[in-house]
mmCIF file of C-alpha atoms in Angstrom:
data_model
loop_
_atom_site.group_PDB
_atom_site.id
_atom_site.type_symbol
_atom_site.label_atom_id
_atom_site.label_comp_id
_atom_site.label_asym_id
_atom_site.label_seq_id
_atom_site.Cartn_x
_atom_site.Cartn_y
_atom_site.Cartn_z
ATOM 1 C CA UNK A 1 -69.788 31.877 156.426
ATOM 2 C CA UNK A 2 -73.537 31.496 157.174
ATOM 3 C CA UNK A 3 -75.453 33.952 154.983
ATOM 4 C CA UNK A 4 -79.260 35.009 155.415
ATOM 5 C CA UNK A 5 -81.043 33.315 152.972
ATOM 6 C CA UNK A 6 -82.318 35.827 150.419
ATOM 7 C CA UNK A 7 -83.762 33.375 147.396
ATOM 8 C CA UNK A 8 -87.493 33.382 147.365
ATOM 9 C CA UNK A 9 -89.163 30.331 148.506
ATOM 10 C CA UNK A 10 -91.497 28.238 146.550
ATOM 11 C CA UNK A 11 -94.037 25.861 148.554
ATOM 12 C CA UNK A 12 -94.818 22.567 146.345
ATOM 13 C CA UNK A 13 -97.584 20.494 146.829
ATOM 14 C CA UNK A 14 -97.157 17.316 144.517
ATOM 15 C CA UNK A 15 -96.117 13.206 144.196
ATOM 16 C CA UNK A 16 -92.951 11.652 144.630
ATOM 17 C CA UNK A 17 -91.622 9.621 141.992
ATOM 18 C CA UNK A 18 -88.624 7.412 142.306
ATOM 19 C CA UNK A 19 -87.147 7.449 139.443
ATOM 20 C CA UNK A 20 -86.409 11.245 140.255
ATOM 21 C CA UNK A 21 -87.764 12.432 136.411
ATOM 22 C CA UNK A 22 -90.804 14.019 137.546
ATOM 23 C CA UNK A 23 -92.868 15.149 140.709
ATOM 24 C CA UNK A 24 -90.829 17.182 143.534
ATOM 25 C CA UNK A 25 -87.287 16.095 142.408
ATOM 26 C CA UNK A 26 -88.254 17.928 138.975
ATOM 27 C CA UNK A 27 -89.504 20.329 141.797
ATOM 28 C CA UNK A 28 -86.614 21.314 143.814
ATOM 29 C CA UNK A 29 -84.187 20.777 140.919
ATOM 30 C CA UNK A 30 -86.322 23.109 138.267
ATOM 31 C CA UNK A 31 -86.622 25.370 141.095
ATOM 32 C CA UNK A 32 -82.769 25.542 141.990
ATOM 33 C CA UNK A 33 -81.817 26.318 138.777
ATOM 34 C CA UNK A 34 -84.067 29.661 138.728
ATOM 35 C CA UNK A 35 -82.433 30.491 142.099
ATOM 36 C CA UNK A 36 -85.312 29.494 144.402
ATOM 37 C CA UNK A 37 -85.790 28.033 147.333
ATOM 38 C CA UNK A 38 -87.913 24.781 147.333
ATOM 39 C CA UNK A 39 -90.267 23.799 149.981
ATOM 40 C CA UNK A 40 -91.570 20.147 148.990
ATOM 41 C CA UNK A 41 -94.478 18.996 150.878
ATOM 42 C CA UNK A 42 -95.304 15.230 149.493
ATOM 43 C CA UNK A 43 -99.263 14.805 148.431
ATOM 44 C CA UNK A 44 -98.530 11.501 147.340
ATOM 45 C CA UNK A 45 -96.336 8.435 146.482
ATOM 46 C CA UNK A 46 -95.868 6.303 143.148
ATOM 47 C CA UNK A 47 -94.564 3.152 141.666
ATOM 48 C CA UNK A 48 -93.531 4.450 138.690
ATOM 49 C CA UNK A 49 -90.353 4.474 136.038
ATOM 50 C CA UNK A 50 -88.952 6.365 133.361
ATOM 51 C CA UNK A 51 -91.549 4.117 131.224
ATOM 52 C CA UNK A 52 -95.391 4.274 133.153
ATOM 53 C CA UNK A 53 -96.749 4.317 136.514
ATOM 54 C CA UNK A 54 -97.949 1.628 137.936
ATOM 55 C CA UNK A 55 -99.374 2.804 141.212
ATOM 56 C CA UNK A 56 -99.902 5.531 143.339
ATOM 57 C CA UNK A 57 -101.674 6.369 146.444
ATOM 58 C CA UNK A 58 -102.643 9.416 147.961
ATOM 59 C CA UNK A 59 -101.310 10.851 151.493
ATOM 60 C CA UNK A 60 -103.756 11.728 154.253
ATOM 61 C CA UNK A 61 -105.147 14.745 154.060
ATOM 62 C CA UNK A 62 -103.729 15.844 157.558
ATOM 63 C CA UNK A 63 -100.451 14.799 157.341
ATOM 64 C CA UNK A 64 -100.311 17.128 153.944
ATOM 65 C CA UNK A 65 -101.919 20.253 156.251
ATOM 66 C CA UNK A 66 -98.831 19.257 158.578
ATOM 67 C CA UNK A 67 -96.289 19.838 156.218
ATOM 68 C CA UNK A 68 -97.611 22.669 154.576
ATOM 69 C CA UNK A 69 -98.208 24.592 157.823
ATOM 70 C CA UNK A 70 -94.883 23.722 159.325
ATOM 71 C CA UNK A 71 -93.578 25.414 156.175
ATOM 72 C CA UNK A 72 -95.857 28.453 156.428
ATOM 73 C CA UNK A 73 -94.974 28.818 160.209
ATOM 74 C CA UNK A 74 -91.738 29.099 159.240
ATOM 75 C CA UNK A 75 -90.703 30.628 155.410
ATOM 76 C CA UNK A 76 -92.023 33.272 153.151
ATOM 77 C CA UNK A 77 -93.551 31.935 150.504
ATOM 78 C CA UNK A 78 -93.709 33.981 147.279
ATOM 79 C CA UNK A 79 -94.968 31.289 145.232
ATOM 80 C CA UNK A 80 -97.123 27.841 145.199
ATOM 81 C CA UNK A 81 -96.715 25.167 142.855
ATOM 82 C CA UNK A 82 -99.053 22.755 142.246
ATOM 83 C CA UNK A 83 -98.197 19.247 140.435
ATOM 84 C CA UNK A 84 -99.929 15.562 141.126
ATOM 85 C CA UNK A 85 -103.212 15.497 143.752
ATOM 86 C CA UNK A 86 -104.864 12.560 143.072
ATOM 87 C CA UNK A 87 -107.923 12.927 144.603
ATOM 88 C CA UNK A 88 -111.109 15.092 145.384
ATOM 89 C CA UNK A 89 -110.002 15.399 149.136
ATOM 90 C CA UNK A 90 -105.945 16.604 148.179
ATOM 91 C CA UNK A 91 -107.514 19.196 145.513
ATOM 92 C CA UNK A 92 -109.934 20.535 148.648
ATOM 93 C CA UNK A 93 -106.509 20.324 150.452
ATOM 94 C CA UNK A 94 -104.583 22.581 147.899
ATOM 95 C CA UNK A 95 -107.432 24.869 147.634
ATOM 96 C CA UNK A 96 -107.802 25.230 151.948
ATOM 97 C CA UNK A 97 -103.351 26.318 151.647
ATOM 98 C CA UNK A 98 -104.147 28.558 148.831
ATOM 99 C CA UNK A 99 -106.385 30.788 150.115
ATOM 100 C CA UNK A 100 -104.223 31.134 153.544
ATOM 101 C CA UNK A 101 -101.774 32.603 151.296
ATOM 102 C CA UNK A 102 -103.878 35.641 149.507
ATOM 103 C CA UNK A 103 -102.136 37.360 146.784
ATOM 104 C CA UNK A 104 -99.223 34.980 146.808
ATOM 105 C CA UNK A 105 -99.035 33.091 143.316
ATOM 106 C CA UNK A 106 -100.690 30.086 142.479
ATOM 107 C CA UNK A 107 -99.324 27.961 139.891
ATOM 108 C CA UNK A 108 -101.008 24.730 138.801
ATOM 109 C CA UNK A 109 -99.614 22.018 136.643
ATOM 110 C CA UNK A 110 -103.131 19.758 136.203
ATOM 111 C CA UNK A 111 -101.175 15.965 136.524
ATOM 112 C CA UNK A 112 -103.732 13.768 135.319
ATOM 113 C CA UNK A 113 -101.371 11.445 133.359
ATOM 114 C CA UNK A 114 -98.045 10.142 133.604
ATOM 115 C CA UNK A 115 -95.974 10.490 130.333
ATOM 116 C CA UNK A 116 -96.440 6.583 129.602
ATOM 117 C CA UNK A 117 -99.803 7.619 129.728
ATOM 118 C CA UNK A 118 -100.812 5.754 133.274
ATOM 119 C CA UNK A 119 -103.983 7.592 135.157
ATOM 120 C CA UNK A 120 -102.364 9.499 138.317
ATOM 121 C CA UNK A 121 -106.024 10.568 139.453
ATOM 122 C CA UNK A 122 -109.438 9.524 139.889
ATOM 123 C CA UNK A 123 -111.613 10.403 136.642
ATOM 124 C CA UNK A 124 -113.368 13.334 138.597
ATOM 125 C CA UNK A 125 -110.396 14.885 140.353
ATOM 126 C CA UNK A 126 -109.970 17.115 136.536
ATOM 127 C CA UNK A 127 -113.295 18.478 136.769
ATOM 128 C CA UNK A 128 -112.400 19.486 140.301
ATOM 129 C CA UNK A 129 -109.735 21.100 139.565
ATOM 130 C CA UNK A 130 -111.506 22.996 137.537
ATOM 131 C CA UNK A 131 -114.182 24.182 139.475
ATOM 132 C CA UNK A 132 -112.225 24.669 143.221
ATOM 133 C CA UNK A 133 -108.270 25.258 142.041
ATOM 134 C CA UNK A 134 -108.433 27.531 138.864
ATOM 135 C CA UNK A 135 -110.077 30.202 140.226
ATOM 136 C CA UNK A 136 -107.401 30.613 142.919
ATOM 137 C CA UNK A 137 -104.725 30.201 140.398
ATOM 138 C CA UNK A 138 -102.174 33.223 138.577
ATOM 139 C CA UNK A 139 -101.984 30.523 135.837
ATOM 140 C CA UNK A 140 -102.489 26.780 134.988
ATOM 141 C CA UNK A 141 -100.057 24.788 132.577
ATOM 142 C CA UNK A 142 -102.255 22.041 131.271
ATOM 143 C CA UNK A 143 -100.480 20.614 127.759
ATOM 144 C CA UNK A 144 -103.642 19.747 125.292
ATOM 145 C CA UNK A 145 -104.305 16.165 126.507
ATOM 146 C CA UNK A 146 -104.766 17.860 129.801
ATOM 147 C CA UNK A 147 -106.605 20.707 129.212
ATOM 148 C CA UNK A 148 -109.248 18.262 127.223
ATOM 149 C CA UNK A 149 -109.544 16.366 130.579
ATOM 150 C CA UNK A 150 -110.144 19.498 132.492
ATOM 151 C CA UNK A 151 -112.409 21.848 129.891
ATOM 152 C CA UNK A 152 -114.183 18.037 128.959
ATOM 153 C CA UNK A 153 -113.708 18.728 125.551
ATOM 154 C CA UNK A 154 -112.198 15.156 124.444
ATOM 155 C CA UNK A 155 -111.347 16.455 120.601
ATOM 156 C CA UNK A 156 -111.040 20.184 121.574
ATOM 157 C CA UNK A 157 -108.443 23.158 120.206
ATOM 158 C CA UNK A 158 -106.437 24.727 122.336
ATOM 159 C CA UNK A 159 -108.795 27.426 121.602
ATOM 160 C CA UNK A 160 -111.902 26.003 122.538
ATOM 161 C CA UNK A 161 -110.223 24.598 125.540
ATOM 162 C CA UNK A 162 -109.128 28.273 126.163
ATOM 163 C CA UNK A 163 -112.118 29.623 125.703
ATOM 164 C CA UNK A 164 -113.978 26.851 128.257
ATOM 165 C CA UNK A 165 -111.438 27.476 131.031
ATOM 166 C CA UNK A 166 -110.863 30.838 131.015
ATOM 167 C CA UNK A 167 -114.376 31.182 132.820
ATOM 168 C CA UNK A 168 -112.182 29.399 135.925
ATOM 169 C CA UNK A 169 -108.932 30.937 135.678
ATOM 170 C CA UNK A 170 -107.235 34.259 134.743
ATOM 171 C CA UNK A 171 -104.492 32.489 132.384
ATOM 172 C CA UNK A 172 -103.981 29.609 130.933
ATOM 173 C CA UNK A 173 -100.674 28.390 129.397
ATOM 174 C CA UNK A 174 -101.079 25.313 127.200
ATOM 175 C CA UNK A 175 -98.490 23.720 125.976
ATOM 176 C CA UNK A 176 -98.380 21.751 122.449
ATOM 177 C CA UNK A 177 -95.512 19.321 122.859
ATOM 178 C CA UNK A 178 -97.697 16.481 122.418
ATOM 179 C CA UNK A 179 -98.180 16.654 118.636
ATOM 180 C CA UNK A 180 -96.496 16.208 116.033
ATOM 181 C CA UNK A 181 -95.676 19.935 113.904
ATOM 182 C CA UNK A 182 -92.533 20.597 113.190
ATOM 183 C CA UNK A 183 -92.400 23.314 116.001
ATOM 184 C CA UNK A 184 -94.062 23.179 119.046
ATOM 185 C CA UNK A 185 -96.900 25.917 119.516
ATOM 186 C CA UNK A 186 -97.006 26.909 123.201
ATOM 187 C CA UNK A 187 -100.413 29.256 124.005
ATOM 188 C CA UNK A 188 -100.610 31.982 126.417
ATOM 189 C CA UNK A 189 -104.420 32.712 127.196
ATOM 190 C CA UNK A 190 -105.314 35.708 129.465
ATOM 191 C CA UNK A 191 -108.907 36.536 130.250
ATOM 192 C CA UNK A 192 -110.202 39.536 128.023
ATOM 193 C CA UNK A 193 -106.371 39.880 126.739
ATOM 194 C CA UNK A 194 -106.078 37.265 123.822
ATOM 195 C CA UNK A 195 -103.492 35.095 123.240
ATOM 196 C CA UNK A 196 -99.619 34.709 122.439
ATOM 197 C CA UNK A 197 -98.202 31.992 121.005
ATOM 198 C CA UNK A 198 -94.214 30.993 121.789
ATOM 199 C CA UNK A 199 -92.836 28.184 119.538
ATOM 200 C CA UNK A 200 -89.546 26.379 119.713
ATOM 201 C CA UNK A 201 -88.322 23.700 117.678
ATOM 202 C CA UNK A 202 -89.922 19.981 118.360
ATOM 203 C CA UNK A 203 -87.116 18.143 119.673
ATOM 204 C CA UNK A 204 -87.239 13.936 118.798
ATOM 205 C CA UNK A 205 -88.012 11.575 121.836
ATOM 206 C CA UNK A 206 -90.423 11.896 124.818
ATOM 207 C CA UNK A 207 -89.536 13.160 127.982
ATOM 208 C CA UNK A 208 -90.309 12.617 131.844
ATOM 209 C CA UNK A 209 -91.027 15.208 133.621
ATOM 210 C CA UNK A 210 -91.067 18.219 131.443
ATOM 211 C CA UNK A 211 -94.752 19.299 132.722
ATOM 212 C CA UNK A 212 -93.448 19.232 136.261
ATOM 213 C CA UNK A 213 -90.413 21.668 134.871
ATOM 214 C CA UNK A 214 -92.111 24.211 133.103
ATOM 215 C CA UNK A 215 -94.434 24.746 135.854
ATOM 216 C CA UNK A 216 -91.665 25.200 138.265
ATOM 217 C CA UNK A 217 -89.701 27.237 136.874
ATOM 218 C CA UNK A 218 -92.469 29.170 136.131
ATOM 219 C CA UNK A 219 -93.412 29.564 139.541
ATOM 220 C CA UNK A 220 -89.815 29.818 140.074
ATOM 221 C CA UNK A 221 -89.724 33.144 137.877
ATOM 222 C CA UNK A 222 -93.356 34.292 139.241
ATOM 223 C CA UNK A 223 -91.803 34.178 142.783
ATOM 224 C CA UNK A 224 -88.815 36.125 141.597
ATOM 225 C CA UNK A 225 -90.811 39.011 140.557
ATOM 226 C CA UNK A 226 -90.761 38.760 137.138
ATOM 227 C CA UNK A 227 -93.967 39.753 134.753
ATOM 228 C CA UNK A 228 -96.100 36.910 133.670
ATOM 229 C CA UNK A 229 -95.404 36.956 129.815
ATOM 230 C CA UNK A 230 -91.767 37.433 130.196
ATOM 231 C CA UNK A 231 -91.568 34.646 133.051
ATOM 232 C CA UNK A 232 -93.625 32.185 130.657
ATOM 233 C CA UNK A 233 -90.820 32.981 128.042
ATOM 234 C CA UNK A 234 -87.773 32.448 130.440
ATOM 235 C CA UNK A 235 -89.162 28.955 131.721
ATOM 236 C CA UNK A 236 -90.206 27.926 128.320
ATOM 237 C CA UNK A 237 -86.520 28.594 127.168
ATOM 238 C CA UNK A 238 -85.233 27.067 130.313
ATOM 239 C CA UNK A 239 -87.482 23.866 130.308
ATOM 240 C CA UNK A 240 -86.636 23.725 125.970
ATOM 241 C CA UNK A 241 -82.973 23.958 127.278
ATOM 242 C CA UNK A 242 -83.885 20.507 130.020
ATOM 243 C CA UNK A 243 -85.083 18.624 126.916
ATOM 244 C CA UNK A 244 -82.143 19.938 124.494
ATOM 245 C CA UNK A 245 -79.944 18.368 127.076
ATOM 246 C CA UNK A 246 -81.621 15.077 128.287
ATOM 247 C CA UNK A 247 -80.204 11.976 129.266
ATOM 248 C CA UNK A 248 -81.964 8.562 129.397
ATOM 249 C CA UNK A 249 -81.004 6.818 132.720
ATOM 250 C CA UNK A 250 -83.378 3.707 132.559
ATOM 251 C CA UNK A 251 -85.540 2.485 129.298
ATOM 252 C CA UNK A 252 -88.167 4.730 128.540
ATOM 253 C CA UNK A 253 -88.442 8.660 127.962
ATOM 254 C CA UNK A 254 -85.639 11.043 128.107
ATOM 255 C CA UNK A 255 -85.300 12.384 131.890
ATOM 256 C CA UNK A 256 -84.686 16.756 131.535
ATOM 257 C CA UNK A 257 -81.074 17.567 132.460
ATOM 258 C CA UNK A 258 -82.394 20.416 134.979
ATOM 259 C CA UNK A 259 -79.285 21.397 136.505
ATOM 260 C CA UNK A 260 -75.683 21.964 134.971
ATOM 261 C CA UNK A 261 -73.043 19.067 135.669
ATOM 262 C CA UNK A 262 -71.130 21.569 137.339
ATOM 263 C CA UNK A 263 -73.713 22.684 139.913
ATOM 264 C CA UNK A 264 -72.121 23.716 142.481
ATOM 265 C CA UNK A 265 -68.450 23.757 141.735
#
């Protein structure tokens, strides 16, 4: 039997990647398993593996205003995610959707680097987003490397970094899973309201696609309803739970097992 559709829909705006780690298949699946709705609208393509990227190039800025307004025409979006731009012209792009959706969350996960460590944006396109996307965000979920690009900051703390961004966006999740502690230190900044750390134990490996997981099911939990401190805590447990469970399909990183194997049965 047909049943009205009743799980919140999330509009994406980010790359395709075929190896299916990251970008909107870490998307739709992330967003799946939260029990959203996922509305992918492709900003660009990528040659790229479980190891690097080797290219990418960016869509037309009209045919990503196309997408995104068939989906507006037509679903309620609760939430936007935000994942890989790649230029000055898609981040104007994001920020022209955004504010046709006032009050609806904005979520933005700053790809400026592939895990292999492969460039998946001009070097201006972090400052950018800093200057025309944060300040329409709920949150942004830079890990450190990222939110160095995007506070320009190139040895920075999280807490400088913090401090530096915070004059662009309301909160700030930074995640630490890129050193090399014991236990992973994951920061919650809010403007004027401190910050809140959430650690989980540093799993071994490197993994494809985690950025693009958290911030999905973030937005995932955001478009659900759910308060911003306790829906940073349920898609930090989910996305630890990914990593816990990863598989590695081709020869590089560790691809997050997103959904159960028994989806759907």
């Amino acid at each position: 039997m047909n049943m009205p559709n009743f799980r919140p829909v999330v509009l994406c705006l980010s790359g395709h990647d075929p190896s299916g780690g990251a970008g909107l298949q870490a998307d739709i699946e992330a967003l799946l398993a939260q029990g959203c709705h996922a509305a992918p609208a492709v900003t660009a393509l990528t040659v790229q593996d479980t190891c690097n990227v080797a290219d990418f190039r960016v869509l037309d800025r009209a045919w990503v205003l196309a997408q995104a307004e068939a989906v507006l025409a037509d679903l309620p979006v609760a939430a936007i995610k935000l994942g890989m731009l790649g230029s000055l012209e898609m981040v104007d792009t994001a920020a022209e959707i955004a504010r046709r959706l006032p009050g609806v969350p904005l979520i933005c996960d700053p790809v400026l680097r592939a895990g292999g460590g492969g460039a998946l944006g001009q070097d201006e396109v972090g400052q950018a987003i800093r200057e025309r996307l944060l300040p329409l965000c709920r949150i942004a979920t830079p890990n450190l490397p990222e939110a160095r690009i995007l506070a320009e900051l190139p040895e920075g703390s999280a807490d400088a970094c913090a401090e530096r961004l915070l004059e662009h966006c309301e909160h700030l999740l930074i995640t630490g899973g890129h050193g090399d502690e014991a236990e992973v230190h994951n920061r919650l900044y809010s403007r004027g309201d401190g910050a809140r750390t959430f650690t989980c134990v540093r799993l071994p490996g490197s993994y494809h696609g985690s950025g693009c997981t958290l911030a999905s099911a973030l937005a995932g939990r955001l478009a659900l309803g759910e308060e911003l401190a306790s829906a940073v805590r349920s898609a930090l447990d989910y996305t630890w739970r990914t990593l816990r469970d990863a598989e590695a399909p081709g020869r590089g990183q560790y691809v997050p097992r997103r959904l159960p194997l028994d989806f759907g049965n």
